[in-house]
mmCIF file of C-alpha atoms in Angstrom:
data_model
loop_
_atom_site.group_PDB
_atom_site.id
_atom_site.type_symbol
_atom_site.label_atom_id
_atom_site.label_comp_id
_atom_site.label_asym_id
_atom_site.label_seq_id
_atom_site.Cartn_x
_atom_site.Cartn_y
_atom_site.Cartn_z
ATOM 1 C CA THR H 1 -4.707 -12.028 -25.475
ATOM 2 C CA ASP H 2 -4.293 -10.230 -29.511
ATOM 3 C CA GLY H 3 -6.751 -7.951 -28.508
ATOM 4 C CA ALA H 4 -9.811 -10.437 -28.018
ATOM 5 C CA LEU H 5 -12.514 -9.288 -25.065
ATOM 6 C CA GLU H 6 -12.228 -11.583 -21.801
ATOM 7 C CA PHE H 7 -14.299 -12.472 -19.865
ATOM 8 C CA ARG H 8 -13.262 -14.235 -16.369
ATOM 9 C CA GLY H 9 -10.084 -14.911 -17.987
ATOM 10 C CA ARG H 10 -12.328 -16.715 -21.136
ATOM 11 C CA ILE H 11 -12.447 -15.368 -24.761
ATOM 12 C CA VAL H 12 -15.993 -13.719 -25.121
ATOM 13 C CA VAL H 13 -17.364 -14.879 -28.376
ATOM 14 C CA PRO H 14 -19.246 -12.268 -29.966
ATOM 15 C CA LYS H 15 -22.640 -13.110 -31.607
ATOM 16 C CA VAL H 16 -21.683 -14.075 -34.978
ATOM 17 C CA GLU H 17 -23.648 -17.688 -35.913
ATOM 18 C CA ALA H 18 -20.784 -18.418 -38.395
ATOM 19 C CA LEU H 19 -18.027 -18.348 -36.085
ATOM 20 C CA ARG H 20 -19.883 -19.967 -32.686
ATOM 21 C CA LYS H 21 -20.737 -22.912 -35.225
ATOM 22 C CA GLU H 22 -16.886 -23.429 -35.781
ATOM 23 C CA ILE H 23 -16.700 -22.878 -32.902
ATOM 24 C CA LEU H 24 -18.687 -25.924 -31.136
ATOM 25 C CA THR H 25 -18.073 -28.108 -34.551
ATOM 26 C CA GLU H 26 -13.965 -28.028 -33.699
ATOM 27 C CA ALA H 27 -15.390 -28.771 -30.058
ATOM 28 C CA HIS H 28 -17.600 -31.327 -31.240
ATOM 29 C CA THR H 29 -16.280 -33.404 -34.208
ATOM 30 C CA ALA H 30 -12.580 -33.322 -34.052
ATOM 31 C CA PRO H 31 -10.682 -36.328 -33.899
ATOM 32 C CA TYR H 32 -9.177 -35.511 -30.961
ATOM 33 C CA LEU H 33 -12.746 -34.722 -28.695
ATOM 34 C CA ALA H 34 -14.746 -37.684 -30.477
ATOM 35 C CA HIS H 35 -18.317 -36.565 -30.133
ATOM 36 C CA THR H 36 -18.188 -36.107 -26.555
ATOM 37 C CA GLY H 37 -21.549 -35.622 -24.940
ATOM 38 C CA SER H 38 -23.404 -31.896 -24.344
ATOM 39 C CA THR H 39 -22.478 -32.369 -20.425
ATOM 40 C CA LYS H 40 -19.045 -32.742 -21.163
ATOM 41 C CA MET H 41 -18.586 -30.115 -24.185
ATOM 42 C CA TYR H 42 -19.919 -27.869 -22.039
ATOM 43 C CA HIS H 43 -17.455 -28.283 -19.489
ATOM 44 C CA ASP H 44 -14.768 -28.165 -21.698
ATOM 45 C CA LEU H 45 -15.616 -25.023 -23.187
ATOM 46 C CA LYS H 46 -16.794 -22.853 -20.433
ATOM 47 C CA ARG H 47 -13.148 -23.046 -19.285
ATOM 48 C CA SER H 48 -11.831 -21.089 -22.878
ATOM 49 C CA PHE H 49 -15.069 -19.129 -24.270
ATOM 50 C CA TRP H 50 -18.064 -17.557 -23.181
ATOM 51 C CA TRP H 51 -21.181 -16.181 -24.844
ATOM 52 C CA LYS H 52 -24.724 -16.063 -23.189
ATOM 53 C CA GLY H 53 -26.468 -19.092 -23.579
ATOM 54 C CA LEU H 54 -23.478 -21.412 -24.339
ATOM 55 C CA LYS H 55 -25.118 -24.100 -22.310
ATOM 56 C CA LYS H 56 -28.165 -24.244 -24.459
ATOM 57 C CA ASP H 57 -26.335 -24.004 -27.989
ATOM 58 C CA VAL H 58 -24.221 -26.899 -26.450
ATOM 59 C CA ALA H 59 -27.080 -28.970 -26.064
ATOM 60 C CA ASP H 60 -28.704 -27.894 -28.678
ATOM 61 C CA PHE H 61 -25.537 -28.338 -30.966
ATOM 62 C CA VAL H 62 -25.146 -31.804 -29.730
ATOM 63 C CA ARG H 63 -28.503 -32.868 -30.139
ATOM 64 C CA ARG H 64 -29.194 -31.963 -33.533
ATOM 65 C CA CYS H 65 -25.862 -33.994 -34.126
ATOM 66 C CA LEU H 66 -26.593 -36.591 -37.106
ATOM 67 C CA THR H 67 -23.723 -38.644 -36.573
ATOM 68 C CA CYS H 68 -24.084 -38.907 -32.908
ATOM 69 C CA GLN H 69 -27.992 -39.497 -33.650
ATOM 70 C CA GLN H 70 -27.030 -42.600 -35.636
ATOM 71 C CA VAL H 71 -24.412 -44.157 -33.132
ATOM 72 C CA LYS H 72 -25.145 -43.673 -30.141
ATOM 73 C CA ALA H 73 -26.913 -46.000 -27.515
ATOM 74 C CA GLU H 74 -29.939 -44.489 -26.470
ATOM 75 C CA HIS H 75 -30.610 -43.656 -22.173
ATOM 76 C CA LYS H 76 -34.396 -42.636 -23.263
ATOM 77 C CA SER H 77 -37.576 -44.374 -22.266
ATOM 78 C CA PRO H 78 -38.450 -46.464 -26.067
ATOM 79 C CA ILE H 79 -40.487 -44.517 -28.124
ATOM 80 C CA GLY H 80 -44.315 -46.039 -28.360
ATOM 81 C CA LEU H 81 -46.527 -47.214 -26.516
ATOM 82 C CA LEU H 82 -47.047 -51.564 -26.151
ATOM 83 C CA ARG H 83 -49.879 -52.266 -28.523
ATOM 84 C CA PRO H 84 -50.151 -56.390 -27.952
ATOM 85 C CA LEU H 85 -51.119 -58.420 -30.287
ATOM 86 C CA PRO H 86 -55.070 -59.264 -30.706
ATOM 87 C CA ILE H 87 -56.567 -62.086 -28.829
ATOM 88 C CA LEU H 88 -57.025 -65.116 -31.160
ATOM 89 C CA LYS H 89 -60.508 -67.109 -31.277
ATOM 90 C CA TRP H 90 -58.969 -70.553 -32.296
ATOM 91 C CA LYS H 91 -55.698 -72.362 -31.785
ATOM 92 C CA TRP H 92 -53.322 -72.888 -34.100
ATOM 93 C CA GLU H 93 -54.578 -69.681 -36.680
ATOM 94 C CA GLU H 94 -51.770 -67.698 -35.576
ATOM 95 C CA VAL H 95 -47.822 -68.475 -35.255
ATOM 96 C CA ALA H 96 -45.057 -67.341 -34.093
ATOM 97 C CA ILE H 97 -41.800 -68.489 -35.547
ATOM 98 C CA ASP H 98 -38.230 -68.060 -34.869
ATOM 99 C CA PHE H 99 -34.958 -70.038 -34.883
ATOM 100 C CA VAL H 100 -31.996 -70.957 -31.797
ATOM 101 C CA THR H 101 -28.727 -71.209 -33.715
ATOM 102 C CA GLY H 102 -24.681 -71.719 -32.790
ATOM 103 C CA LEU H 103 -25.809 -75.330 -31.708
ATOM 104 C CA PRO H 104 -23.105 -77.970 -32.264
ATOM 105 C CA ARG H 105 -23.988 -80.104 -35.577
ATOM 106 C CA SER H 106 -25.388 -83.503 -35.475
ATOM 107 C CA SER H 107 -24.805 -86.753 -36.988
ATOM 108 C CA GLU H 108 -27.632 -85.436 -39.463
ATOM 109 C CA HIS H 109 -26.187 -81.624 -39.716
ATOM 110 C CA HIS H 110 -28.608 -80.673 -37.780
ATOM 111 C CA ASP H 111 -27.391 -77.468 -35.898
ATOM 112 C CA ALA H 112 -30.654 -75.082 -34.946
ATOM 113 C CA ILE H 113 -33.836 -75.738 -33.834
ATOM 114 C CA TRP H 114 -36.804 -73.907 -35.522
ATOM 115 C CA VAL H 115 -39.373 -72.636 -32.574
ATOM 116 C CA VAL H 116 -42.606 -72.735 -34.020
ATOM 117 C CA VAL H 117 -45.842 -71.495 -30.798
ATOM 118 C CA ASP H 118 -49.705 -71.062 -31.210
ATOM 119 C CA ARG H 119 -49.554 -67.898 -29.906
ATOM 120 C CA LEU H 120 -53.380 -68.785 -28.145
ATOM 121 C CA THR H 121 -52.188 -72.070 -26.671
ATOM 122 C CA LYS H 122 -48.864 -71.125 -26.458
ATOM 123 C CA ASP H 123 -47.988 -75.402 -27.349
ATOM 124 C CA ALA H 124 -45.074 -74.951 -29.290
ATOM 125 C CA HIS H 125 -43.132 -77.821 -31.555
ATOM 126 C CA PHE H 126 -38.790 -77.793 -31.531
ATOM 127 C CA LEU H 127 -38.030 -78.901 -35.277
ATOM 128 C CA LEU H 128 -34.288 -80.271 -36.396
ATOM 129 C CA VAL H 129 -33.288 -77.971 -39.035
ATOM 130 C CA SER H 130 -29.829 -76.697 -40.449
ATOM 131 C CA MET H 131 -29.201 -73.074 -41.027
ATOM 132 C CA SER H 132 -27.922 -74.072 -44.580
ATOM 133 C CA MET H 133 -31.705 -75.749 -45.447
ATOM 134 C CA SER H 134 -33.345 -74.013 -48.476
ATOM 135 C CA LEU H 135 -36.719 -71.906 -47.963
ATOM 136 C CA ASP H 136 -38.656 -74.867 -49.920
ATOM 137 C CA ARG H 137 -37.036 -77.549 -47.479
ATOM 138 C CA LEU H 138 -38.068 -75.068 -44.938
ATOM 139 C CA ALA H 139 -41.338 -75.427 -46.150
ATOM 140 C CA GLU H 140 -41.640 -79.333 -46.765
ATOM 141 C CA ILE H 141 -40.462 -79.865 -43.169
ATOM 142 C CA TYR H 142 -43.110 -77.495 -41.692
ATOM 143 C CA VAL H 143 -45.640 -79.159 -43.665
ATOM 144 C CA ARG H 144 -44.394 -82.470 -42.226
ATOM 145 C CA GLY H 145 -44.041 -81.154 -38.599
ATOM 146 C CA ILE H 146 -46.917 -78.624 -38.214
ATOM 147 C CA VAL H 147 -49.213 -78.565 -41.102
ATOM 148 C CA ARG H 148 -50.208 -82.332 -40.760
ATOM 149 C CA LEU H 149 -51.475 -81.418 -37.459
ATOM 150 C CA HIS H 150 -52.954 -78.532 -36.649
ATOM 151 C CA GLY H 151 -53.144 -77.388 -40.341
ATOM 152 C CA VAL H 152 -52.304 -73.976 -42.182
ATOM 153 C CA PRO H 153 -52.024 -71.073 -39.864
ATOM 154 C CA VAL H 154 -53.953 -67.850 -40.868
ATOM 155 C CA THR H 155 -50.976 -65.566 -40.264
ATOM 156 C CA ILE H 156 -47.253 -65.992 -39.699
ATOM 157 C CA ILE H 157 -45.431 -63.846 -37.131
ATOM 158 C CA SER H 158 -41.515 -63.611 -37.358
ATOM 159 C CA ASP H 159 -39.167 -61.514 -35.979
ATOM 160 C CA ARG H 160 -36.691 -62.041 -38.726
ATOM 161 C CA ASP H 161 -36.393 -60.077 -42.314
ATOM 162 C CA ALA H 162 -40.099 -59.910 -43.838
ATOM 163 C CA ARG H 163 -39.072 -60.659 -47.023
ATOM 164 C CA PHE H 164 -37.689 -63.681 -44.997
ATOM 165 C CA THR H 165 -41.753 -64.574 -44.266
ATOM 166 C CA SER H 166 -42.674 -63.464 -47.537
ATOM 167 C CA ARG H 167 -40.885 -66.018 -49.162
ATOM 168 C CA PHE H 168 -41.624 -68.962 -47.039
ATOM 169 C CA TRP H 169 -45.257 -68.171 -47.405
ATOM 170 C CA GLN H 170 -44.764 -68.676 -51.578
ATOM 171 C CA SER H 171 -42.420 -71.884 -50.591
ATOM 172 C CA LEU H 172 -45.218 -72.516 -48.346
ATOM 173 C CA HIS H 173 -47.911 -72.357 -51.188
ATOM 174 C CA GLU H 174 -45.874 -74.354 -53.369
ATOM 175 C CA ALA H 175 -45.103 -77.595 -50.993
ATOM 176 C CA MET H 176 -48.453 -77.811 -50.531
ATOM 177 C CA GLY H 177 -49.299 -78.142 -54.686
ATOM 178 C CA THR H 178 -51.565 -74.999 -54.535
ATOM 179 C CA LYS H 179 -51.380 -71.337 -56.820
ATOM 180 C CA LEU H 180 -53.860 -70.184 -54.101
ATOM 181 C CA ALA H 181 -52.813 -66.934 -52.802
ATOM 182 C CA PHE H 182 -53.907 -67.670 -48.554
ATOM 183 C CA SER H 183 -54.015 -64.318 -46.848
ATOM 184 C CA SER H 184 -51.950 -63.397 -44.606
ATOM 185 C CA THR H 185 -51.711 -60.402 -41.456
ATOM 186 C CA TYR H 186 -48.596 -58.179 -41.139
ATOM 187 C CA HIS H 187 -47.647 -57.373 -38.173
ATOM 188 C CA PRO H 188 -44.463 -55.125 -37.713
ATOM 189 C CA GLU H 189 -44.170 -56.468 -33.756
ATOM 190 C CA THR H 190 -44.337 -59.552 -31.877
ATOM 191 C CA ASP H 191 -45.625 -60.285 -28.300
ATOM 192 C CA GLY H 192 -42.559 -61.937 -27.510
ATOM 193 C CA GLN H 193 -43.495 -65.140 -26.925
ATOM 194 C CA THR H 194 -41.015 -67.081 -29.609
ATOM 195 C CA GLU H 195 -38.080 -65.445 -26.971
ATOM 196 C CA ARG H 196 -39.498 -66.174 -23.830
ATOM 197 C CA THR H 197 -39.764 -69.799 -25.280
ATOM 198 C CA ILE H 198 -36.358 -70.034 -26.914
ATOM 199 C CA GLN H 199 -35.196 -69.242 -23.143
ATOM 200 C CA THR H 200 -36.679 -71.799 -21.547
ATOM 201 C CA LEU H 201 -36.124 -74.450 -24.366
ATOM 202 C CA GLU H 202 -32.256 -73.599 -23.942
ATOM 203 C CA ASP H 203 -32.507 -74.115 -20.263
ATOM 204 C CA MET H 204 -34.154 -77.110 -20.449
ATOM 205 C CA LEU H 205 -31.851 -78.541 -23.220
ATOM 206 C CA ARG H 206 -28.761 -77.313 -21.158
ATOM 207 C CA ALA H 207 -29.824 -79.005 -18.137
ATOM 208 C CA LEU H 208 -30.636 -82.202 -19.892
ATOM 209 C CA VAL H 209 -27.187 -82.100 -21.931
ATOM 210 C CA VAL H 210 -25.432 -81.783 -18.217
ATOM 211 C CA ASP H 211 -27.317 -84.676 -16.268
ATOM 212 C CA ARG H 212 -27.333 -87.126 -19.246
ATOM 213 C CA GLY H 213 -24.603 -86.119 -21.406
ATOM 214 C CA ALA H 214 -25.983 -87.392 -24.329
ATOM 215 C CA LYS H 215 -26.161 -85.755 -28.204
ATOM 216 C CA TRP H 216 -28.663 -82.783 -28.035
ATOM 217 C CA GLU H 217 -30.505 -83.776 -30.811
ATOM 218 C CA SER H 218 -31.346 -87.111 -29.174
ATOM 219 C CA LEU H 219 -33.153 -85.084 -25.860
ATOM 220 C CA LEU H 220 -35.171 -82.702 -28.258
ATOM 221 C CA PRO H 221 -38.101 -84.633 -28.115
ATOM 222 C CA TYR H 222 -38.357 -84.922 -23.582
ATOM 223 C CA VAL H 223 -37.639 -80.899 -24.037
ATOM 224 C CA GLU H 224 -40.990 -80.384 -26.182
ATOM 225 C CA PHE H 225 -42.912 -82.746 -24.192
ATOM 226 C CA ALA H 226 -41.713 -81.487 -20.824
ATOM 227 C CA TYR H 227 -42.394 -77.841 -22.240
ATOM 228 C CA ASN H 228 -45.478 -78.368 -23.534
ATOM 229 C CA ASN H 229 -46.967 -80.206 -20.201
ATOM 230 C CA SER H 230 -45.316 -77.526 -17.714
ATOM 231 C CA TYR H 231 -47.494 -75.220 -16.476
ATOM 232 C CA HIS H 232 -47.486 -71.736 -18.265
ATOM 233 C CA SER H 233 -48.319 -68.250 -16.319
ATOM 234 C CA SER H 234 -50.102 -65.984 -18.738
ATOM 235 C CA ILE H 235 -52.976 -68.710 -19.657
ATOM 236 C CA GLN H 236 -52.145 -70.529 -16.507
ATOM 237 C CA MET H 237 -52.249 -73.860 -17.289
ATOM 238 C CA ALA H 238 -50.113 -76.093 -19.026
ATOM 239 C CA PRO H 239 -49.851 -75.811 -23.155
ATOM 240 C CA TYR H 240 -50.989 -79.447 -23.883
ATOM 241 C CA GLU H 241 -54.041 -78.930 -21.290
ATOM 242 C CA ALA H 242 -54.981 -75.816 -23.032
ATOM 243 C CA LEU H 243 -54.600 -77.336 -26.539
ATOM 244 C CA TYR H 244 -56.523 -80.908 -25.820
ATOM 245 C CA GLY H 245 -58.252 -80.290 -23.093
ATOM 246 C CA ARG H 246 -56.620 -82.217 -20.023
ATOM 247 C CA LYS H 247 -53.122 -82.469 -18.834
ATOM 248 C CA CYS H 248 -50.514 -85.095 -20.926
ATOM 249 C CA ARG H 249 -50.249 -88.486 -19.006
ATOM 250 C CA SER H 250 -46.584 -88.816 -17.780
ATOM 251 C CA PRO H 251 -45.081 -91.794 -15.738
ATOM 252 C CA LEU H 252 -44.670 -89.447 -12.615
ATOM 253 C CA TYR H 253 -47.971 -88.785 -12.656
ATOM 254 C CA TRP H 254 -49.679 -91.610 -14.403
ATOM 255 C CA ASP H 255 -53.065 -91.214 -12.402
ATOM 256 C CA ASP H 256 -53.854 -87.944 -11.954
ATOM 257 C CA VAL H 257 -55.344 -87.654 -15.724
ATOM 258 C CA GLY H 258 -57.888 -90.435 -14.997
ATOM 259 C CA GLU H 259 -60.479 -91.552 -17.358
ATOM 260 C CA ARG H 260 -62.557 -89.096 -18.963
ATOM 261 C CA ARG H 261 -66.020 -89.623 -20.853
ATOM 262 C CA VAL H 262 -66.693 -86.455 -22.040
ATOM 263 C CA LEU H 263 -68.915 -86.909 -25.682
ATOM 264 C CA GLY H 264 -71.406 -84.994 -27.450
ATOM 265 C CA LEU H 265 -72.888 -81.554 -26.663
ATOM 266 C CA LYS H 266 -71.389 -81.445 -23.348
ATOM 267 C CA LEU H 267 -67.932 -82.198 -24.817
ATOM 268 C CA ILE H 268 -68.381 -79.414 -27.434
ATOM 269 C CA GLU H 269 -69.519 -76.815 -24.336
ATOM 270 C CA GLU H 270 -66.276 -77.888 -22.000
ATOM 271 C CA THR H 271 -63.941 -76.788 -24.480
ATOM 272 C CA ALA H 272 -66.274 -73.465 -26.018
ATOM 273 C CA GLU H 273 -65.629 -72.723 -22.094
ATOM 274 C CA GLN H 274 -61.803 -73.658 -21.489
ATOM 275 C CA PHE H 275 -60.932 -71.245 -24.686
ATOM 276 C CA GLU H 276 -63.038 -68.521 -23.320
ATOM 277 C CA LEU H 277 -60.710 -68.586 -20.245
ATOM 278 C CA ILE H 278 -58.340 -68.881 -22.294
ATOM 279 C CA ARG H 279 -58.606 -65.534 -23.884
ATOM 280 C CA GLN H 280 -59.740 -63.818 -20.880
ATOM 281 C CA ARG H 281 -56.074 -64.738 -18.895
ATOM 282 C CA LEU H 282 -54.712 -63.763 -21.755
ATOM 283 C CA ARG H 283 -56.345 -60.637 -22.409
ATOM 284 C CA THR H 284 -55.289 -59.869 -18.283
ATOM 285 C CA ALA H 285 -52.048 -61.206 -18.689
ATOM 286 C CA GLN H 286 -51.920 -58.701 -21.876
ATOM 287 C CA SER H 287 -53.545 -55.989 -19.358
ATOM 288 C CA ARG H 288 -50.761 -55.530 -17.098
ATOM 289 C CA MET H 289 -47.618 -56.191 -19.218
ATOM 290 C CA LYS H 290 -49.428 -52.614 -21.189
ATOM 291 C CA SER H 291 -49.471 -51.093 -17.746
ATOM 292 C CA THR H 292 -46.567 -52.148 -16.607
ATOM 293 C CA ALA H 293 -44.075 -51.221 -20.102
ATOM 294 C CA ASP H 294 -46.315 -48.018 -20.873
ATOM 295 C CA HIS H 295 -45.010 -46.704 -17.735
ATOM 296 C CA HIS H 296 -41.230 -46.792 -19.415
ATOM 297 C CA ARG H 297 -42.261 -45.790 -22.697
ATOM 298 C CA ARG H 298 -43.105 -42.402 -24.615
ATOM 299 C CA ASP H 299 -46.056 -42.080 -26.949
ATOM 300 C CA ILE H 300 -44.409 -40.091 -29.679
ATOM 301 C CA GLN H 301 -46.292 -40.435 -33.240
ATOM 302 C CA PHE H 302 -44.809 -39.210 -36.482
ATOM 303 C CA GLU H 303 -47.009 -37.714 -39.268
ATOM 304 C CA VAL H 304 -46.587 -37.723 -43.032
ATOM 305 C CA GLY H 305 -43.854 -35.531 -44.368
ATOM 306 C CA GLU H 306 -41.491 -35.646 -41.397
ATOM 307 C CA HIS H 307 -38.360 -37.276 -40.793
ATOM 308 C CA ALA H 308 -37.342 -40.080 -38.467
ATOM 309 C CA SER H 309 -34.054 -42.095 -38.665
ATOM 310 C CA LEU H 310 -34.535 -46.173 -38.925
ATOM 311 C CA ARG H 311 -33.020 -47.842 -36.287
ATOM 312 C CA VAL H 312 -30.819 -50.918 -37.355
ATOM 313 C CA SER H 313 -29.030 -54.312 -36.786
ATOM 314 C CA PRO H 314 -26.029 -56.147 -37.870
ATOM 315 C CA PHE H 315 -27.451 -59.188 -36.575
ATOM 316 C CA ARG H 316 -30.740 -58.996 -38.299
ATOM 317 C CA GLY H 317 -28.720 -59.433 -41.440
ATOM 318 C CA VAL H 318 -29.485 -55.974 -42.526
ATOM 319 C CA VAL H 319 -26.453 -56.052 -45.558
ATOM 320 C CA ARG H 320 -27.391 -53.296 -47.584
ATOM 321 C CA PHE H 321 -26.091 -50.913 -44.725
ATOM 322 C CA GLY H 322 -22.414 -52.254 -44.434
ATOM 323 C CA LYS H 323 -20.578 -55.120 -42.907
ATOM 324 C CA ARG H 324 -19.083 -52.969 -39.540
ATOM 325 C CA GLY H 325 -20.348 -55.387 -36.897
ATOM 326 C CA LYS H 326 -20.066 -53.863 -33.459
ATOM 327 C CA LEU H 327 -18.775 -50.089 -35.176
ATOM 328 C CA HIS H 328 -22.252 -50.455 -37.044
ATOM 329 C CA PRO H 329 -24.143 -47.178 -36.740
ATOM 330 C CA ARG H 330 -27.181 -47.764 -34.591
ATOM 331 C CA PHE H 331 -29.300 -45.643 -36.885
ATOM 332 C CA ILE H 332 -29.288 -44.435 -40.436
ATOM 333 C CA GLY H 333 -31.461 -41.663 -42.093
ATOM 334 C CA PRO H 334 -32.894 -39.341 -42.197
ATOM 335 C CA PHE H 335 -35.461 -40.462 -43.836
ATOM 336 C CA GLU H 336 -38.787 -39.186 -45.193
ATOM 337 C CA VAL H 337 -41.921 -40.528 -43.426
ATOM 338 C CA LEU H 338 -44.185 -41.038 -46.877
ATOM 339 C CA GLU H 339 -47.128 -43.634 -44.921
ATOM 340 C CA ARG H 340 -48.637 -44.702 -41.808
ATOM 341 C CA VAL H 341 -49.057 -48.513 -41.513
ATOM 342 C CA GLY H 342 -51.140 -49.907 -39.248
ATOM 343 C CA ASP H 343 -50.918 -48.115 -35.573
ATOM 344 C CA VAL H 344 -47.420 -48.533 -35.195
ATOM 345 C CA ALA H 345 -45.557 -49.150 -38.279
ATOM 346 C CA TYR H 346 -44.411 -46.182 -41.111
ATOM 347 C CA ARG H 347 -43.061 -46.824 -44.399
ATOM 348 C CA LEU H 348 -40.159 -44.291 -44.876
ATOM 349 C CA ALA H 349 -38.352 -43.297 -48.134
ATOM 350 C CA LEU H 350 -35.217 -45.230 -48.239
ATOM 351 C CA LEU H 351 -31.763 -44.742 -50.553
ATOM 352 C CA PRO H 352 -32.355 -46.938 -53.413
#
């Protein structure tokens, strides 16, 4: 064995940090090993090498590997406790927006649905759009489809790039012919409202297309009606009922609504009671959701000056970090934490 010290058929590696690091590096980063996990790497190494603390050194080496941090899927609980968005006091003050894309192009050149949801009443509008439309055009559609019915929102929440939301606000100002700077609150997260709405929308639309065989855009008004007049578990009533105080009349349930003559002070009192009931139900639903989610999360916070990696997704339009699709790193960095923004967001020192 060329004078090497052996222990039970394995080479004993002396306590020389550079030598041990070279062995660990070769056993982990060589192309024919391709960044195996710590367990596999340890079992491979212990067949040929021995030193005290080998297993711990392997685990520490793999844990500190920057490439592994950037590309490997996490199998730990998500970091950070769930922080639900605040319960609102009035309808259509805060809206969540998202897009359903990839639809067959219609005769009117529409290939997407713009989903706009009121976070309090869960009332939703589904607007026909094209993903090639400019922000100015989208702002015009928003004014015609939303603002004329519900006014201008205080806050817009979107999972899309924050720059998209900022530019949309500017386009909305211009579409309304004002130079006043509407204030908007920044939220780094959403409550998942649009994701659930989109899932329901797609299921309803798919079912109608299969049943009716009609073009999808002609069925969208029926889907919107069905969604807004269907029971919503978090508020324990239909969005239409939450918005207007009673269910919407439909052909099947024509007599359910009946004739209501509520006027003056009594109408105001009933409306106030209705919204307090909705807020209470939303608080209960959020509390239950937070309790369940936090059971599977880790409460980790970063301090200014520490370093953290940033999770990115090629499907969110993060062009500056490359265009390698599924081969794109899951994380980039690490970057220095410059500032804490609110309760759950941080400003990082990104590369120029």
